[in-house]
Amino acid sequence: MSKSLQVLYPITDGTRFDYDYYLSTHMNVVAEHMGPHIERTLVTRGNAGGPDTPPSIYAIATIVFADQDAMNAAMKASAPVMADIPNFTDVKPQILIGDVVG
């Protein structure tokens, strides 16, 4: 069964998120170190939390793996990815790991 790793970057007062760095550099670090194990990725930039409501999340990265073994291999290679996070945000990411069911 395919597995997904979602990384959510919540917006809180006084935090920063550099979209340019995230998209042009960080996602390349992800591809370089975890890419051989990744089936596909999707990055969503938060625009709104509903009608007339500002977003509560800067971005969500969704990374899909063929199976648990592929995700485990990617996570073993993720140290440089984790080390790069302070270069684009001071937000503590939230993580959701799950089964792809649809």
mmCIF file of N, CA and C in Angstrom:
data_model
loop_
_atom_site.group_PDB
_atom_site.id
_atom_site.type_symbol
_atom_site.label_atom_id
_atom_site.label_comp_id
_atom_site.label_asym_id
_atom_site.label_seq_id
_atom_site.Cartn_x
_atom_site.Cartn_y
_atom_site.Cartn_z
ATOM 1 N N MET A 1 0.838 -1.178 0.000
ATOM 2 C CA MET A 1 0.000 0.000 0.000
ATOM 3 C C MET A 1 0.885 1.244 0.000
ATOM 4 N N SER A 2 0.532 2.228 -0.803
ATOM 5 C CA SER A 2 1.270 3.484 -0.844
ATOM 6 C C SER A 2 1.155 4.214 0.489
ATOM 7 N N LYS A 3 2.239 4.908 0.851
ATOM 8 C CA LYS A 3 2.290 5.696 2.080
ATOM 9 C C LYS A 3 2.492 7.151 1.723
ATOM 10 N N SER A 4 1.964 8.047 2.556
ATOM 11 C CA SER A 4 2.216 9.472 2.345
ATOM 12 C C SER A 4 2.793 10.082 3.612
ATOM 13 N N LEU A 5 3.647 11.052 3.367
ATOM 14 C CA LEU A 5 4.216 11.874 4.424
ATOM 15 C C LEU A 5 3.789 13.296 4.105
ATOM 16 N N GLN A 6 3.039 13.905 5.002
ATOM 17 C CA GLN A 6 2.633 15.287 4.806
ATOM 18 C C GLN A 6 3.323 16.136 5.864
ATOM 19 N N VAL A 7 3.928 17.231 5.406
ATOM 20 C CA VAL A 7 4.613 18.164 6.288
ATOM 21 C C VAL A 7 3.851 19.480 6.206
ATOM 22 N N LEU A 8 3.280 19.896 7.328
ATOM 23 C CA LEU A 8 2.472 21.109 7.394
ATOM 24 C C LEU A 8 3.248 22.176 8.163
ATOM 25 N N TYR A 9 3.233 23.382 7.632
ATOM 26 C CA TYR A 9 3.924 24.503 8.253
ATOM 27 C C TYR A 9 2.873 25.521 8.711
ATOM 28 N N PRO A 10 2.444 25.444 9.995
ATOM 29 C CA PRO A 10 1.383 26.331 10.487
ATOM 30 C C PRO A 10 1.866 27.772 10.646
ATOM 31 N N ILE A 11 0.965 28.700 10.399
ATOM 32 C CA ILE A 11 1.241 30.122 10.584
ATOM 33 C C ILE A 11 0.937 30.491 12.033
ATOM 34 N N THR A 12 1.910 31.075 12.692
ATOM 35 C CA THR A 12 1.702 31.633 14.024
ATOM 36 C C THR A 12 2.354 33.012 14.058
ATOM 37 N N ASP A 13 1.912 33.826 14.981
ATOM 38 C CA ASP A 13 2.427 35.191 15.087
ATOM 39 C C ASP A 13 3.944 35.199 15.206
ATOM 40 N N GLY A 14 4.571 36.079 14.435
ATOM 41 C CA GLY A 14 6.007 36.271 14.517
ATOM 42 C C GLY A 14 6.854 35.254 13.788
ATOM 43 N N THR A 15 6.221 34.345 13.023
ATOM 44 C CA THR A 15 7.010 33.342 12.305
ATOM 45 C C THR A 15 7.254 33.786 10.865
ATOM 46 N N ARG A 16 8.215 33.130 10.237
ATOM 47 C CA ARG A 16 8.566 33.455 8.854
ATOM 48 C C ARG A 16 8.582 32.173 8.018
ATOM 49 N N PHE A 17 8.376 32.356 6.727
ATOM 50 C CA PHE A 17 8.448 31.246 5.772
ATOM 51 C C PHE A 17 8.879 31.835 4.437
ATOM 52 N N ASP A 18 10.042 31.405 3.932
ATOM 53 C CA ASP A 18 10.600 31.911 2.683
ATOM 54 C C ASP A 18 10.205 30.956 1.552
ATOM 55 N N TYR A 19 9.130 31.290 0.848
ATOM 56 C CA TYR A 19 8.636 30.424 -0.230
ATOM 57 C C TYR A 19 9.667 30.259 -1.340
ATOM 58 N N ASP A 20 10.366 31.329 -1.690
ATOM 59 C CA ASP A 20 11.352 31.241 -2.777
ATOM 60 C C ASP A 20 12.435 30.225 -2.439
ATOM 61 N N TYR A 21 12.985 30.301 -1.238
ATOM 62 C CA TYR A 21 14.014 29.352 -0.818
ATOM 63 C C TYR A 21 13.428 27.937 -0.768
ATOM 64 N N TYR A 22 12.245 27.818 -0.188
ATOM 65 C CA TYR A 22 11.599 26.514 -0.033
ATOM 66 C C TYR A 22 11.449 25.820 -1.387
ATOM 67 N N LEU A 23 10.927 26.557 -2.359
ATOM 68 C CA LEU A 23 10.666 25.955 -3.670
ATOM 69 C C LEU A 23 11.930 25.784 -4.512
ATOM 70 N N SER A 24 12.846 26.738 -4.467
ATOM 71 C CA SER A 24 14.012 26.679 -5.353
ATOM 72 C C SER A 24 15.184 25.901 -4.766
ATOM 73 N N THR A 25 15.265 25.817 -3.439
ATOM 74 C CA THR A 25 16.410 25.141 -2.826
ATOM 75 C C THR A 25 15.996 23.925 -1.992
ATOM 76 N N HIS A 26 15.099 24.138 -1.030
ATOM 77 C CA HIS A 26 14.752 23.037 -0.127
ATOM 78 C C HIS A 26 14.181 21.832 -0.864
ATOM 79 N N MET A 27 13.275 22.063 -1.792
ATOM 80 C CA MET A 27 12.693 20.919 -2.508
ATOM 81 C C MET A 27 13.738 20.203 -3.362
ATOM 82 N N ASN A 28 14.800 20.907 -3.788
ATOM 83 C CA ASN A 28 15.911 20.247 -4.475
ATOM 84 C C ASN A 28 16.713 19.383 -3.513
ATOM 85 N N VAL A 29 16.845 19.822 -2.261
ATOM 86 C CA VAL A 29 17.511 19.011 -1.239
ATOM 87 C C VAL A 29 16.702 17.738 -0.991
ATOM 88 N N VAL A 30 15.388 17.891 -0.926
ATOM 89 C CA VAL A 30 14.506 16.720 -0.779
ATOM 90 C C VAL A 30 14.735 15.749 -1.937
ATOM 91 N N ALA A 31 14.724 16.261 -3.151
ATOM 92 C CA ALA A 31 14.896 15.409 -4.342
ATOM 93 C C ALA A 31 16.259 14.728 -4.337
ATOM 94 N N GLU A 32 17.284 15.466 -3.964
ATOM 95 C CA GLU A 32 18.644 14.909 -3.977
ATOM 96 C C GLU A 32 18.803 13.761 -2.991
ATOM 97 N N HIS A 33 18.279 13.916 -1.788
ATOM 98 C CA HIS A 33 18.534 12.931 -0.733
ATOM 99 C C HIS A 33 17.440 11.879 -0.584
ATOM 100 N N MET A 34 16.206 12.255 -0.816
ATOM 101 C CA MET A 34 15.097 11.320 -0.632
ATOM 102 C C MET A 34 14.477 10.876 -1.955
ATOM 103 N N GLY A 35 14.779 11.616 -3.017
ATOM 104 C CA GLY A 35 14.155 11.428 -4.319
ATOM 105 C C GLY A 35 14.123 10.025 -4.874
ATOM 106 N N PRO A 36 15.208 9.260 -4.749
ATOM 107 C CA PRO A 36 15.172 7.905 -5.313
ATOM 108 C C PRO A 36 14.067 7.021 -4.737
ATOM 109 N N HIS A 37 13.543 7.406 -3.580
ATOM 110 C CA HIS A 37 12.519 6.599 -2.907
ATOM 111 C C HIS A 37 11.118 7.193 -3.044
ATOM 112 N N ILE A 38 11.025 8.385 -3.638
ATOM 113 C CA ILE A 38 9.750 9.096 -3.726
ATOM 114 C C ILE A 38 9.033 8.750 -5.029
ATOM 115 N N GLU A 39 7.741 8.500 -4.916
ATOM 116 C CA GLU A 39 6.901 8.257 -6.088
ATOM 117 C C GLU A 39 6.420 9.570 -6.703
ATOM 118 N N ARG A 40 5.974 10.508 -5.839
ATOM 119 C CA ARG A 40 5.548 11.830 -6.324
ATOM 120 C C ARG A 40 5.469 12.803 -5.151
ATOM 121 N N THR A 41 5.526 14.092 -5.485
ATOM 122 C CA THR A 41 5.401 15.136 -4.467
ATOM 123 C C THR A 41 4.397 16.189 -4.937
ATOM 124 N N LEU A 42 3.836 16.870 -3.975
ATOM 125 C CA LEU A 42 2.917 17.963 -4.238
ATOM 126 C C LEU A 42 3.132 18.995 -3.144
ATOM 127 N N VAL A 43 3.310 20.254 -3.535
ATOM 128 C CA VAL A 43 3.428 21.335 -2.562
ATOM 129 C C VAL A 43 2.240 22.263 -2.764
ATOM 130 N N THR A 44 1.547 22.551 -1.672
ATOM 131 C CA THR A 44 0.397 23.448 -1.695
ATOM 132 C C THR A 44 0.702 24.654 -0.825
ATOM 133 N N ARG A 45 0.555 25.847 -1.399
ATOM 134 C CA ARG A 45 0.741 27.088 -0.659
ATOM 135 C C ARG A 45 -0.614 27.537 -0.125
ATOM 136 N N GLY A 46 -0.689 27.843 1.163
ATOM 137 C CA GLY A 46 -1.952 28.275 1.755
ATOM 138 C C GLY A 46 -2.363 29.650 1.266
ATOM 139 N N ASN A 47 -3.600 29.768 0.786
ATOM 140 C CA ASN A 47 -4.153 31.055 0.350
ATOM 141 C C ASN A 47 -5.291 31.531 1.245
ATOM 142 N N ALA A 48 -6.051 30.586 1.795
ATOM 143 C CA ALA A 48 -7.194 30.950 2.628
ATOM 144 C C ALA A 48 -7.574 29.774 3.512
ATOM 145 N N GLY A 49 -8.225 30.093 4.623
ATOM 146 C CA GLY A 49 -8.739 29.067 5.509
ATOM 147 C C GLY A 49 -10.236 28.889 5.352
ATOM 148 N N GLY A 50 -10.789 29.537 4.354
ATOM 149 C CA GLY A 50 -12.223 29.518 4.086
ATOM 150 C C GLY A 50 -12.601 30.870 3.528
ATOM 151 N N PRO A 51 -13.881 31.084 3.250
ATOM 152 C CA PRO A 51 -14.308 32.390 2.740
ATOM 153 C C PRO A 51 -13.958 33.505 3.733
ATOM 154 N N ASP A 52 -13.285 34.510 3.243
ATOM 155 C CA ASP A 52 -12.925 35.676 4.069
ATOM 156 C C ASP A 52 -12.110 35.314 5.309
ATOM 157 N N THR A 53 -11.348 34.222 5.243
ATOM 158 C CA THR A 53 -10.530 33.768 6.366
ATOM 159 C C THR A 53 -9.089 33.601 5.886
ATOM 160 N N PRO A 54 -8.134 34.225 6.556
ATOM 161 C CA PRO A 54 -6.746 34.061 6.129
ATOM 162 C C PRO A 54 -6.277 32.611 6.352
ATOM 163 N N PRO A 55 -5.236 32.187 5.633
ATOM 164 C CA PRO A 55 -4.759 30.814 5.797
ATOM 165 C C PRO A 55 -4.154 30.599 7.176
ATOM 166 N N SER A 56 -4.235 29.384 7.668
ATOM 167 C CA SER A 56 -3.606 29.019 8.944
ATOM 168 C C SER A 56 -2.324 28.225 8.716
ATOM 169 N N ILE A 57 -2.035 27.935 7.447
ATOM 170 C CA ILE A 57 -0.871 27.121 7.092
ATOM 171 C C ILE A 57 -0.126 27.806 5.954
ATOM 172 N N TYR A 58 1.200 27.946 6.117
ATOM 173 C CA TYR A 58 2.023 28.503 5.044
ATOM 174 C C TYR A 58 2.014 27.581 3.829
ATOM 175 N N ALA A 59 2.298 26.287 4.091
ATOM 176 C CA ALA A 59 2.414 25.319 3.000
ATOM 177 C C ALA A 59 2.249 23.912 3.547
ATOM 178 N N ILE A 60 1.869 23.005 2.646
ATOM 179 C CA ILE A 60 1.825 21.581 2.949
ATOM 180 C C ILE A 60 2.588 20.862 1.840
ATOM 181 N N ALA A 61 3.556 20.070 2.249
ATOM 182 C CA ALA A 61 4.262 19.207 1.293
ATOM 183 C C ALA A 61 3.719 17.801 1.468
ATOM 184 N N THR A 62 3.257 17.215 0.382
ATOM 185 C CA THR A 62 2.779 15.841 0.392
ATOM 186 C C THR A 62 3.758 15.011 -0.433
ATOM 187 N N ILE A 63 4.323 14.003 0.203
ATOM 188 C CA ILE A 63 5.283 13.125 -0.461
ATOM 189 C C ILE A 63 4.719 11.717 -0.416
ATOM 190 N N VAL A 64 4.616 11.095 -1.579
ATOM 191 C CA VAL A 64 4.025 9.758 -1.676
ATOM 192 C C VAL A 64 5.119 8.746 -2.005
ATOM 193 N N PHE A 65 5.067 7.629 -1.305
ATOM 194 C CA PHE A 65 6.010 6.522 -1.476
ATOM 195 C C PHE A 65 5.244 5.271 -1.905
ATOM 196 N N ALA A 66 5.899 4.408 -2.636
ATOM 197 C CA ALA A 66 5.248 3.185 -3.123
ATOM 198 C C ALA A 66 4.785 2.300 -1.974
ATOM 199 N N ASP A 67 5.559 2.271 -0.891
ATOM 200 C CA ASP A 67 5.231 1.406 0.242
ATOM 201 C C ASP A 67 6.035 1.845 1.471
ATOM 202 N N GLN A 68 5.841 1.133 2.566
ATOM 203 C CA GLN A 68 6.511 1.469 3.821
ATOM 204 C C GLN A 68 8.027 1.364 3.693
ATOM 205 N N ASP A 69 8.513 0.363 2.961
ATOM 206 C CA ASP A 69 9.964 0.207 2.798
ATOM 207 C C ASP A 69 10.577 1.416 2.104
ATOM 208 N N ALA A 70 9.908 1.934 1.079
ATOM 209 C CA ALA A 70 10.410 3.117 0.370
ATOM 210 C C ALA A 70 10.412 4.326 1.299
ATOM 211 N N MET A 71 9.367 4.478 2.106
ATOM 212 C CA MET A 71 9.327 5.591 3.035
ATOM 213 C C MET A 71 10.423 5.457 4.084
ATOM 214 N N ASN A 72 10.641 4.265 4.584
ATOM 215 C CA ASN A 72 11.699 4.046 5.575
ATOM 216 C C ASN A 72 13.072 4.396 4.993
ATOM 217 N N ALA A 73 13.321 3.991 3.755
ATOM 218 C CA ALA A 73 14.597 4.295 3.110
ATOM 219 C C ALA A 73 14.766 5.801 2.933
ATOM 220 N N ALA A 74 13.701 6.487 2.549
ATOM 221 C CA ALA A 74 13.762 7.939 2.385
ATOM 222 C C ALA A 74 14.035 8.622 3.715
ATOM 223 N N MET A 75 13.393 8.166 4.762
ATOM 224 C CA MET A 75 13.586 8.783 6.067
ATOM 225 C C MET A 75 15.016 8.580 6.571
ATOM 226 N N LYS A 76 15.625 7.457 6.247
ATOM 227 C CA LYS A 76 17.020 7.225 6.636
ATOM 228 C C LYS A 76 17.954 8.208 5.939
ATOM 229 N N ALA A 77 17.551 8.707 4.777
ATOM 230 C CA ALA A 77 18.375 9.638 4.001
ATOM 231 C C ALA A 77 17.996 11.095 4.241
ATOM 232 N N SER A 78 17.107 11.365 5.199
ATOM 233 C CA SER A 78 16.513 12.697 5.334
ATOM 234 C C SER A 78 17.274 13.678 6.225
ATOM 235 N N ALA A 79 18.379 13.306 6.817
ATOM 236 C CA ALA A 79 19.089 14.211 7.732
ATOM 237 C C ALA A 79 19.426 15.563 7.094
ATOM 238 N N PRO A 80 19.948 15.607 5.852
ATOM 239 C CA PRO A 80 20.225 16.910 5.244
ATOM 240 C C PRO A 80 18.953 17.725 5.000
ATOM 241 N N VAL A 81 17.849 17.065 4.744
ATOM 242 C CA VAL A 81 16.564 17.747 4.539
ATOM 243 C C VAL A 81 16.129 18.413 5.841
ATOM 244 N N MET A 82 16.205 17.677 6.926
ATOM 245 C CA MET A 82 15.816 18.215 8.227
ATOM 246 C C MET A 82 16.734 19.370 8.637
ATOM 247 N N ALA A 83 18.016 19.238 8.357
ATOM 248 C CA ALA A 83 18.982 20.280 8.718
ATOM 249 C C ALA A 83 18.746 21.572 7.936
ATOM 250 N N ASP A 84 18.103 21.483 6.779
ATOM 251 C CA ASP A 84 17.866 22.655 5.934
ATOM 252 C C ASP A 84 16.653 23.477 6.367
ATOM 253 N N ILE A 85 15.782 22.942 7.179
ATOM 254 C CA ILE A 85 14.535 23.626 7.548
ATOM 255 C C ILE A 85 14.768 25.032 8.104
ATOM 256 N N PRO A 86 15.710 25.252 9.019
ATOM 257 C CA PRO A 86 15.904 26.613 9.548
ATOM 258 C C PRO A 86 16.308 27.641 8.488
ATOM 259 N N ASN A 87 16.721 27.197 7.309
ATOM 260 C CA ASN A 87 17.090 28.128 6.247
ATOM 261 C C ASN A 87 15.876 28.820 5.619
ATOM 262 N N PHE A 88 14.672 28.267 5.807
ATOM 263 C CA PHE A 88 13.495 28.895 5.203
ATOM 264 C C PHE A 88 12.367 29.195 6.178
ATOM 265 N N THR A 89 12.417 28.635 7.388
ATOM 266 C CA THR A 89 11.338 28.918 8.340
ATOM 267 C C THR A 89 11.806 28.702 9.768
ATOM 268 N N ASP A 90 11.113 29.371 10.687
ATOM 269 C CA ASP A 90 11.326 29.121 12.103
ATOM 270 C C ASP A 90 10.108 28.414 12.717
ATOM 271 N N VAL A 91 9.243 27.926 11.855
ATOM 272 C CA VAL A 91 8.059 27.171 12.260
ATOM 273 C C VAL A 91 8.454 25.724 12.563
ATOM 274 N N LYS A 92 7.869 25.155 13.607
ATOM 275 C CA LYS A 92 8.052 23.718 13.869
ATOM 276 C C LYS A 92 7.030 22.985 13.011
ATOM 277 N N PRO A 93 7.494 22.219 12.005
ATOM 278 C CA PRO A 93 6.546 21.530 11.122
ATOM 279 C C PRO A 93 5.714 20.492 11.874
ATOM 280 N N GLN A 94 4.494 20.306 11.410
ATOM 281 C CA GLN A 94 3.645 19.221 11.875
ATOM 282 C C GLN A 94 3.713 18.113 10.828
ATOM 283 N N ILE A 95 3.687 16.876 11.274
ATOM 284 C CA ILE A 95 3.853 15.733 10.374
ATOM 285 C C ILE A 95 2.617 14.838 10.451
ATOM 286 N N LEU A 96 2.193 14.358 9.286
ATOM 287 C CA LEU A 96 1.137 13.342 9.216
ATOM 288 C C LEU A 96 1.631 12.248 8.271
ATOM 289 N N ILE A 97 1.719 11.039 8.788
ATOM 290 C CA ILE A 97 2.087 9.867 7.985
ATOM 291 C C ILE A 97 0.841 9.011 7.864
ATOM 292 N N GLY A 98 0.537 8.565 6.648
ATOM 293 C CA GLY A 98 -0.665 7.782 6.488
ATOM 294 C C GLY A 98 -0.656 6.882 5.277
ATOM 295 N N ASP A 99 -1.717 6.107 5.159
ATOM 296 C CA ASP A 99 -1.936 5.242 4.007
ATOM 297 C C ASP A 99 -2.668 6.056 2.941
ATOM 298 N N VAL A 100 -2.270 5.890 1.699
ATOM 299 C CA VAL A 100 -2.972 6.540 0.604
ATOM 300 C C VAL A 100 -4.186 5.664 0.284
ATOM 301 N N VAL A 101 -5.370 6.214 0.505
ATOM 302 C CA VAL A 101 -6.591 5.423 0.348
ATOM 303 C C VAL A 101 -7.498 5.940 -0.767
ATOM 304 N N GLY A 102 -7.095 6.975 -1.432
ATOM 305 C CA GLY A 102 -7.926 7.503 -2.503
ATOM 306 C C GLY A 102 -7.177 8.413 -3.422
#
